Amino acid sequence: QVQLVESGGGLVQPGDSLRLSCAASGNIFGFTVMGWYRQAPGKQRELVLTISSGGNTRYLDSVKGRFTISRDNAKNTVDLQMNNLKPEDKAVYYCNMTSSGRNYWGQGTQVTVSS
């Protein structure tokens, strides 16, 4: 089993920045992908940014140039730096890890962007 603990999130104004952090623990070995998904009210959960243990990234087009992801393979942590936040970025953000073919999720953290 893998446990994911998230931190960060909150209420900010448009144009502000936030940083989300996630730490994974448990039976983690081999190739993994860590990252962030988000789900806005009434919408499906969508990939925001992910990064593999080899450094390959996948991202949502609408966050390109604004969000960056970083991970520490030794510590099994992943951070999401969100800059120039927009109201449409409001959602619950979930940390995710794929390890040994299994998918794990954090509890989610709310990000609200409002003036």
Coordinates of C-alpha atoms in Angstrom, one line a residue:
Q1 CA 0.0 0.0 0.0
V2 CA 1.0 3.6 -0.7
Q3 CA -0.1 6.6 1.3
L4 CA -0.1 10.1 -0.1
V5 CA -0.2 13.2 2.1
E6 CA -0.9 16.6 0.5
S7 CA -0.3 20.1 1.8
G8 CA -0.9 23.5 0.4
G9 CA -3.9 24.9 -1.3
G10 CA -6.2 27.7 -0.1
L11 CA -7.8 30.8 -1.3
V12 CA -5.9 33.3 -3.5
Q13 CA -6.6 36.1 -5.9
P14 CA -6.2 35.9 -9.7
G15 CA -2.5 36.3 -10.6
D16 CA -1.3 34.9 -7.3
S17 CA 0.8 31.8 -6.7
L18 CA 0.4 28.6 -4.7
R19 CA 2.5 25.6 -4.1
L20 CA 1.1 22.1 -3.4
S21 CA 3.2 19.4 -1.9
C22 CA 2.7 15.7 -1.7
A23 CA 4.7 13.1 0.2
A24 CA 4.3 9.4 -0.6
S25 CA 5.1 6.5 1.8
G26 CA 4.7 2.8 1.9
N27 CA 5.6 0.1 -0.6
I28 CA 7.2 2.1 -3.3
F29 CA 9.7 0.6 -5.7
G30 CA 10.6 0.7 -9.3
F31 CA 9.3 3.0 -11.9
T32 CA 6.7 5.4 -10.7
V33 CA 4.7 8.4 -12.0
M34 CA 3.7 11.1 -9.6
G35 CA 1.6 14.2 -10.2
W36 CA -1.5 16.2 -9.8
Y37 CA -5.0 15.9 -11.0
R38 CA -7.9 18.3 -10.4
Q39 CA -11.6 18.2 -10.3
A40 CA -13.9 21.2 -10.5
P41 CA -17.5 21.0 -9.5
G42 CA -19.6 19.2 -12.1
K43 CA -16.6 18.2 -14.1
Q44 CA -14.5 15.1 -14.6
R45 CA -11.1 14.8 -12.9
E46 CA -8.4 15.8 -15.2
L47 CA -4.6 15.5 -15.4
V48 CA -2.8 18.7 -14.5
L49 CA 0.9 17.7 -14.5
T50 CA 2.7 14.4 -13.9
I51 CA 6.3 13.5 -13.8
S52 CA 7.8 10.0 -14.0
S53 CA 10.8 8.8 -12.0
G54 CA 12.7 9.3 -15.2
G55 CA 11.7 12.9 -15.5
N56 CA 9.2 12.7 -18.3
T57 CA 6.3 15.1 -17.9
R58 CA 2.7 15.3 -19.1
Y59 CA 0.6 18.4 -18.6
L60 CA -2.7 20.0 -19.3
D61 CA -2.3 22.6 -22.1
S62 CA -4.1 25.3 -20.1
V63 CA -1.4 25.3 -17.4
K64 CA 1.6 25.3 -19.7
G65 CA 3.9 28.2 -18.8
R66 CA 2.1 28.8 -15.5
F67 CA 2.5 25.5 -13.5
T68 CA 5.6 23.5 -13.0
I69 CA 6.2 20.2 -11.3
S70 CA 9.2 18.9 -9.4
R71 CA 9.9 15.7 -7.6
D72 CA 12.5 14.2 -5.3
N73 CA 12.9 10.5 -6.1
A74 CA 14.8 9.8 -2.9
K75 CA 12.1 11.3 -0.7
N76 CA 9.1 10.3 -2.9
T77 CA 7.8 13.8 -2.9
V78 CA 6.3 15.9 -5.7
D79 CA 5.5 19.6 -5.7
L80 CA 3.3 21.6 -7.9
Q81 CA 4.2 25.3 -8.3
M82 CA 1.2 27.2 -9.6
N83 CA 1.8 30.8 -10.8
N84 CA -0.6 33.3 -12.4
L85 CA -3.6 31.5 -11.1
K86 CA -6.9 32.0 -12.8
P87 CA -10.5 31.6 -11.6
E88 CA -10.8 28.6 -13.9
D89 CA -8.0 26.9 -11.9
K90 CA -10.4 26.5 -9.0
A91 CA -10.8 22.9 -8.1
V92 CA -9.9 20.2 -5.7
Y93 CA -6.4 19.1 -6.5
Y94 CA -5.4 15.4 -5.9
C95 CA -1.9 14.0 -5.7
N96 CA -1.5 10.8 -7.6
M97 CA 1.0 8.0 -7.8
T98 CA 1.2 5.1 -10.1
S99 CA 3.4 2.4 -8.8
S100 CA 3.6 -1.3 -9.9
G101 CA 0.5 -0.9 -12.0
R102 CA -1.6 0.5 -9.1
N103 CA -3.1 3.9 -8.8
Y104 CA -3.0 5.8 -5.5
W105 CA -4.7 9.1 -4.6
G106 CA -4.3 11.7 -1.9
Q107 CA -7.3 13.1 0.0
G108 CA -7.4 16.2 -2.1
T109 CA -6.8 19.9 -1.3
Q110 CA -9.0 22.8 -2.3
V111 CA -7.7 25.6 -4.5
T112 CA -9.9 28.6 -4.9
V113 CA -9.0 31.6 -7.1
S114 CA -11.3 34.5 -6.6
S115 CA -11.2 38.2 -6.3

